[in-house]
Amino acid sequence: MKQFTSVNDVEDISQLVAAALALKESPYAHQDLGKNKTLGLVFLNPSLRTRLSTQKAALNLGMNVMVMNMDKEGWALETQDGVVMNGTTVEHIREAAAVMGQYCDVLGLRSFPKLISRDEDYNEDFFNKFIQYCGVPVVSLESATRHPLQSLADLVTIKETWKGTTKPKVVLAWAPHIKALPQAVPNSFSEWMCRAQAEGMLDFTIVQPKGYELNEDFTPGAHISHNIDEALKDADYIYVKNWSSYKEYGKVLTYPEGWMLTNERLKVTNDAKVMHCLPVRRDLELSSEVLDGPNSLVIQEAGNRLWAAQAVLKDVLESL
Amino acid sequence: MKQFTSVNDVEDISQLVAAALALKESPYAHQDLGKNKTLGLVFLNPSLRTRLSTQKAALNLGMNVMVMNMDKEGWALETQDGVVMNGTTVEHIREAAAVMGQYCDVLGLRSFPKLISRDEDYNEDFFNKFIQYCGVPVVSLESATRHPLQSLADLVTIKETWKGTTKPKVVLAWAPHIKALPQAVPNSFSEWMCRAQAEGMLDFTIVQPKGYELNEDFTPGAHISHNIDEALKDADYIYVKNWSSYKEYGKVLTYPEGWMLTNERLKVTNDAKVMHCLPVRRDLELSSEVLDGPNSLVIQEAGNRLWAAQAVLKDVLESL
Amino acid sequence: MKQFTSVNDVEDISQLVAAALALKESPYAHQDLGKNKTLGLVFLNPSLRTRLSTQKAALNLGMNVMVMNMDKEGWALETQDGVVMNGTTVEHIREAAAVMGQYCDVLGLRSFPKLISRDEDYNEDFFNKFIQYCGVPVVSLESATRHPLQSLADLVTIKETWKGTTKPKVVLAWAPHIKALPQAVPNSFSEWMCRAQAEGMLDFTIVQPKGYELNEDFTPGAHISHNIDEALKDADYIYVKNWSSYKEYGKVLTYPEGWMLTNERLKVTNDAKVMHCLPVRRDLELSSEVLDGPNSLVIQEAGNRLWAAQAVLKDVLESL
């Protein structure tokens, strides 16, 4: 791979999942691959799982890692062309990206959406310019509209845990939150699940209150529902996640009661495993009884972030 | 050792001190021990000595190190169970700790007390939950009530410098400050010195103004004094430190003059060596003339933080 | 070298430039040199290029690197002697520097001027005290008055790109900005160019509006001009940079129009290459057409920061 920003950058998702699970068995088998290679991790927003798992993945491969919190250690970047920079931005992304590319063999980048202009966020202007100007492979650590390292780890977790003989039913279920959150995680999860569904690996449903439908570009072939009771029926995996509205962009809309997953709700499922990308707000997005119960996969899923990142970095290193 | 949070986690303190001094002689003798092992250093509060010395100690042992400033790079953690997380906390310590344990073989944690509720601080709720949920060995980088890496370095420094044939007299002497400081350093120092006294290594006295007495759980067998003149008499080591009141919890009480150590005060001692954990406020906590004079051990003591941390990490690695 | 804080610490600048270019050819040829050596990078101000290039340079030499953002991760340092520290400073530089020297074999330090008192800034009090107390070699990552790693990279870039048979004409050209910037970069560039001019390597001119003349200590032998049209005539290299006034210290003075470099202005030059230390404010300090055009060296120049830092660190390691 020359870049990893969405499922579309991956030729064979089954092979990538298999590579991640193989690395989980033999974490240090490819340390020569990263020798004298440097990964720069550039954060414009906070990170816990993504930073630590990607850093550890690179170390496992023998790479050096340099972490740059641009929001804390650096300064504001300009992304628009043709503006006189007499305001608050100190450096243009054209220079900043190109310079980071001078010191790093691979760059990871995290940049959240502003949730103000839908066009601006969904253009992925910042990400695309960074890729254009830095001149080295870029791995997304979450962009305005996608979080593919998370989605790969999710698919790895489903693959690792599914012991059934038929295709599992996977449900992405909207959950309540008090803040307006990006659509990056659900977009990306949907994109990966739709691809897996198209390849016959699973059956995929999205359920959300009216007004919370995702951008259809990310949901080709998904079963779309607004009825939480029906959608969860016979589910094998429930992926719980809040997101703000795409239609009324970035808004938190009113919704009927009953969208927080509880043990009671699990009864209609096929003893479904419960997933969440974390961080999760307990008893708001997801009940403590489910999180602390036997159906929760959230810690195993977070652990698999490491192997997903390592599989991606290994592939990128092999293409250098 | 499976964890290092207090002197009670150490089976043989003499042996640990000897190990630290041996590492000072041969810093790179155990680099295979840390190969492919990762230390995560998690800070909820600022750190200079502890961060750099522990990071360097891990590097000396061949480990990888990932530093996470949760207060700057991350977000606020919830520690209470059973609360609906619709406030300012973004993630529960149950998930955050468990996730960090997925990426690290050993975790170091710093978390200061709030100095509001004595019970809350002395319960060490945050630290205990972190240990409970992370699933890997934890090394304290200073908790609400203890700073054992500092105390071990202090004991190493006494052992390294004492050339007398009898037991040295060690005095922990309260000193003035303008802010309300935790009791972690004096609690921990006292705990280690009481243990050393019980093993016949030294004689230990604590002197402070009335109202500044430490929690008795940390001072078993210590000579307690409120008279600075008497306490310093014939002292071989004076450990200078401010702390806020334990009784009137977290308060800065009034105190009589004469508690800042000067060369004049040193005259009654046995040419006592002077120690302080640093950072120190010059001419408020401790006079510049003492700090810059021949009796000060403060830089050597800070340097020994490295060997103390390395001895602890070596022991933890050997138990993995 | 025992320290690297200005061109005066360098015995032979041609040899250092040659060493940097040799490292660019063979980055990993000296990895044994840094084995078990630790570089501490201490920042009191933000950094992008300097941090990443110096960190990467150290990694190329096999060193370990510990980064300490004192302004974000640490606390305020006291530099004055003889003050009772009952204010906002938490630790004196005497202790802080000495302690960092205990854990690191080499220290890098960045500390900007306050631009309030010219004497205070030009005394380099903070830097000199840090060097005095830390006890290990110090590499400047930019001080109040100089940025020698940048200037070395600049000279490397000129040496690398100059294909003429005569001495190139190098012009340092003041440029507009909305903020009051330090004189460190132009001071340092001038100091290095004056040394190179004295050694017959090039011809050096400084051009600025009236009132913006640099401290003469940094400009021995430079041609000084206030006429941008005349100064740029037949130039081979133009080094564009804003700085605040030295005479009316730290002030942004009024200046006539026409100081921003454009393609039109380049016509009088000898097809001059254009340099800038970055970050640059587009279309305020320097026009986008020049930055994006064929005459710009700014990214190559930033890339050479790596080899400049590596040459300096190699020299310092050889002197340990």
Coordinates of N, CA, C and O in Angstrom, one line a residue, chain A residues 30-85:
Chain A
H30 N 9.2 -9.4 12.0 CA 9.5 -8.6 10.9 C 10.3 -7.4 11.3 O 10.2 -6.3 10.7
Q31 N 11.2 -7.5 12.3 CA 11.9 -6.3 12.8 C 12.9 -5.7 11.8 O 13.3 -4.6 12.0
D32 N 13.4 -6.5 10.9 CA 14.4 -6.0 9.9 C 13.7 -5.0 9.0 O 14.3 -4.1 8.5
L33 N 12.4 -5.2 8.8 CA 11.6 -4.4 7.8 C 11.6 -2.9 8.2 O 11.7 -2.1 7.3
G34 N 11.6 -2.6 9.5 CA 11.5 -1.2 9.9 C 12.8 -0.6 10.3 O 12.9 0.6 10.7
K35 N 13.9 -1.4 10.2 CA 15.2 -0.9 10.6 C 15.6 0.5 9.8 O 15.5 0.5 8.6
N36 N 15.9 1.5 10.6 CA 16.3 2.8 10.1 C 15.1 3.5 9.3 O 15.3 4.4 8.6
K37 N 13.9 3.0 9.6 CA 12.7 3.7 9.0 C 12.0 4.4 10.1 O 11.9 3.9 11.3
T38 N 11.6 5.6 9.8 CA 11.0 6.4 10.9 C 9.5 6.7 10.5 O 9.2 7.2 9.4
L39 N 8.7 6.5 11.5 CA 7.2 6.9 11.4 C 7.0 8.1 12.2 O 7.3 8.2 13.4
G40 N 6.5 9.1 11.6 CA 6.0 10.4 12.2 C 4.6 10.3 12.5 O 3.8 10.1 11.6
L41 N 4.1 10.5 13.7 CA 2.7 10.5 14.1 C 2.3 11.9 14.4 O 2.8 12.5 15.4
V42 N 1.4 12.5 13.5 CA 1.1 13.9 13.6 C -0.4 14.0 14.1 O -1.3 13.5 13.4
F43 N -0.6 14.6 15.3 CA -1.9 14.7 15.8 C -2.3 16.2 15.9 O -1.7 17.0 16.5
L44 N -3.5 16.4 15.3 CA -4.1 17.7 15.4 C -5.2 17.6 16.5 O -5.9 18.7 16.8
N45 N -5.5 16.4 17.0 CA -6.5 16.2 18.0 C -6.0 15.1 19.0 O -5.1 14.4 18.6
P46 N -6.6 15.1 20.2 CA -6.1 14.1 21.2 C -6.3 12.7 20.7 O -7.1 12.4 19.9
S47 N -5.5 11.8 21.3 CA -5.5 10.4 21.0 C -5.0 9.5 22.1 O -4.0 9.9 22.8
L48 N -5.6 8.4 22.4 CA -5.0 7.5 23.4 C -4.7 6.1 22.7 O -3.6 5.8 22.5
R49 N -5.8 5.4 22.3 CA -5.6 4.1 21.7 C -4.8 4.2 20.4 O -3.9 3.4 20.1
T50 N -5.2 5.1 19.5 CA -4.6 5.2 18.2 C -3.1 5.5 18.4 O -2.3 4.9 17.7
R51 N -2.8 6.5 19.2 CA -1.4 6.8 19.4 C -0.6 5.7 19.9 O 0.5 5.3 19.4
L52 N -1.0 5.1 21.0 CA -0.2 4.0 21.7 C -0.2 2.8 20.8 O 0.9 2.1 20.7
S53 N -1.3 2.4 20.2 CA -1.3 1.1 19.4 C -0.4 1.3 18.1 O 0.3 0.4 17.8
T54 N -0.5 2.5 17.5 CA 0.3 2.7 16.3 C 1.8 2.8 16.6 O 2.7 2.3 15.9
Q55 N 2.1 3.5 17.7 CA 3.5 3.6 18.2 C 4.1 2.2 18.5 O 5.2 1.9 18.0
K56 N 3.3 1.4 19.2 CA 3.8 0.1 19.6 C 3.9 -0.8 18.3 O 4.8 -1.6 18.2
A57 N 3.0 -0.7 17.4 CA 3.0 -1.5 16.2 C 4.3 -1.2 15.4 O 5.0 -2.1 14.9
A58 N 4.7 0.1 15.3 CA 5.9 0.5 14.6 C 7.1 0.0 15.4 O 8.1 -0.5 14.7
L59 N 7.1 0.1 16.7 CA 8.2 -0.5 17.5 C 8.4 -2.0 17.2 O 9.5 -2.5 17.1
N60 N 7.3 -2.7 17.2 CA 7.3 -4.1 16.9 C 8.0 -4.4 15.6 O 8.6 -5.5 15.4
L61 N 7.8 -3.5 14.6 CA 8.4 -3.7 13.3 C 9.8 -3.2 13.2 O 10.4 -3.1 12.1
G62 N 10.4 -2.7 14.4 CA 11.8 -2.2 14.3 C 11.9 -0.8 13.9 O 13.0 -0.3 13.7
M63 N 10.8 0.0 13.7 CA 10.8 1.4 13.3 C 11.1 2.3 14.5 O 10.9 2.0 15.6
N64 N 11.6 3.5 14.1 CA 11.6 4.6 15.1 C 10.3 5.4 15.0 O 9.7 5.4 13.9
V65 N 9.9 6.0 16.0 CA 8.7 6.8 16.0 C 8.9 8.1 16.6 O 9.6 8.3 17.6
M66 N 8.4 9.2 15.9 CA 8.4 10.5 16.4 C 7.0 11.0 16.5 O 6.3 11.0 15.5
V67 N 6.6 11.4 17.7 CA 5.2 11.9 17.9 C 5.2 13.4 17.9 O 6.0 14.1 18.6
M68 N 4.3 14.0 17.1 CA 4.2 15.5 17.1 C 2.7 15.9 17.3 O 1.9 15.6 16.5
N69 N 2.5 16.5 18.5 CA 1.1 17.0 18.8 C 1.1 18.4 18.2 O 1.4 19.3 19.0
M70 N 0.6 18.6 17.0 CA 0.7 19.9 16.4 C -0.1 20.9 17.2 O 0.2 22.1 17.2
D71 N -1.2 20.4 17.8 CA -2.1 21.3 18.5 C -1.5 21.8 19.8 O -1.8 22.9 20.3
K72 N -0.6 21.0 20.4 CA 0.1 21.4 21.7 C 1.5 21.9 21.5 O 1.9 22.8 22.1
E73 N 2.3 21.1 20.7 CA 3.7 21.5 20.5 C 4.0 22.4 19.4 O 5.1 22.9 19.3
G74 N 3.0 22.5 18.4 CA 3.3 23.2 17.2 C 2.5 24.5 17.1 O 2.4 25.2 18.1
W75 N 1.8 24.7 16.0 CA 1.1 25.9 15.8 C 0.0 25.6 14.8 O -0.1 24.6 14.1
A76 N -0.9 26.6 14.6 CA -2.0 26.5 13.6 C -1.5 26.5 12.2 O -0.7 27.3 11.8
L77 N -2.1 25.6 11.4 CA -1.7 25.5 10.0 C -2.8 26.1 9.1 O -4.0 26.0 9.3
E78 N -2.3 26.8 8.0 CA -3.2 27.3 7.0 C -3.4 26.3 5.9 O -2.5 25.6 5.5
T79 N -4.7 26.1 5.5 CA -4.9 25.1 4.4 C -5.4 25.8 3.1 O -5.3 25.2 2.1
Q80 N -5.9 27.0 3.2 CA -6.5 27.6 2.0 C -5.3 28.2 1.2 O -4.4 28.7 1.7
D81 N -5.5 28.1 -0.1 CA -4.5 28.7 -1.0 C -5.0 30.1 -1.3 O -6.2 30.5 -1.3
G82 N -4.0 31.0 -1.6 CA -4.3 32.3 -2.1 C -4.7 33.3 -1.0 O -5.3 34.4 -1.4
V83 N -4.5 33.0 0.2 CA -4.8 33.9 1.3 C -3.5 34.6 1.8 O -2.5 33.9 1.8
V84 N -3.6 35.9 2.1 CA -2.5 36.6 2.7 C -2.5 36.1 4.2 O -3.5 36.3 4.9
M85 N -1.4 35.5 4.6 CA -1.4 34.9 6.0 C -1.1 35.9 7.0 O 0.0 35.9 7.7

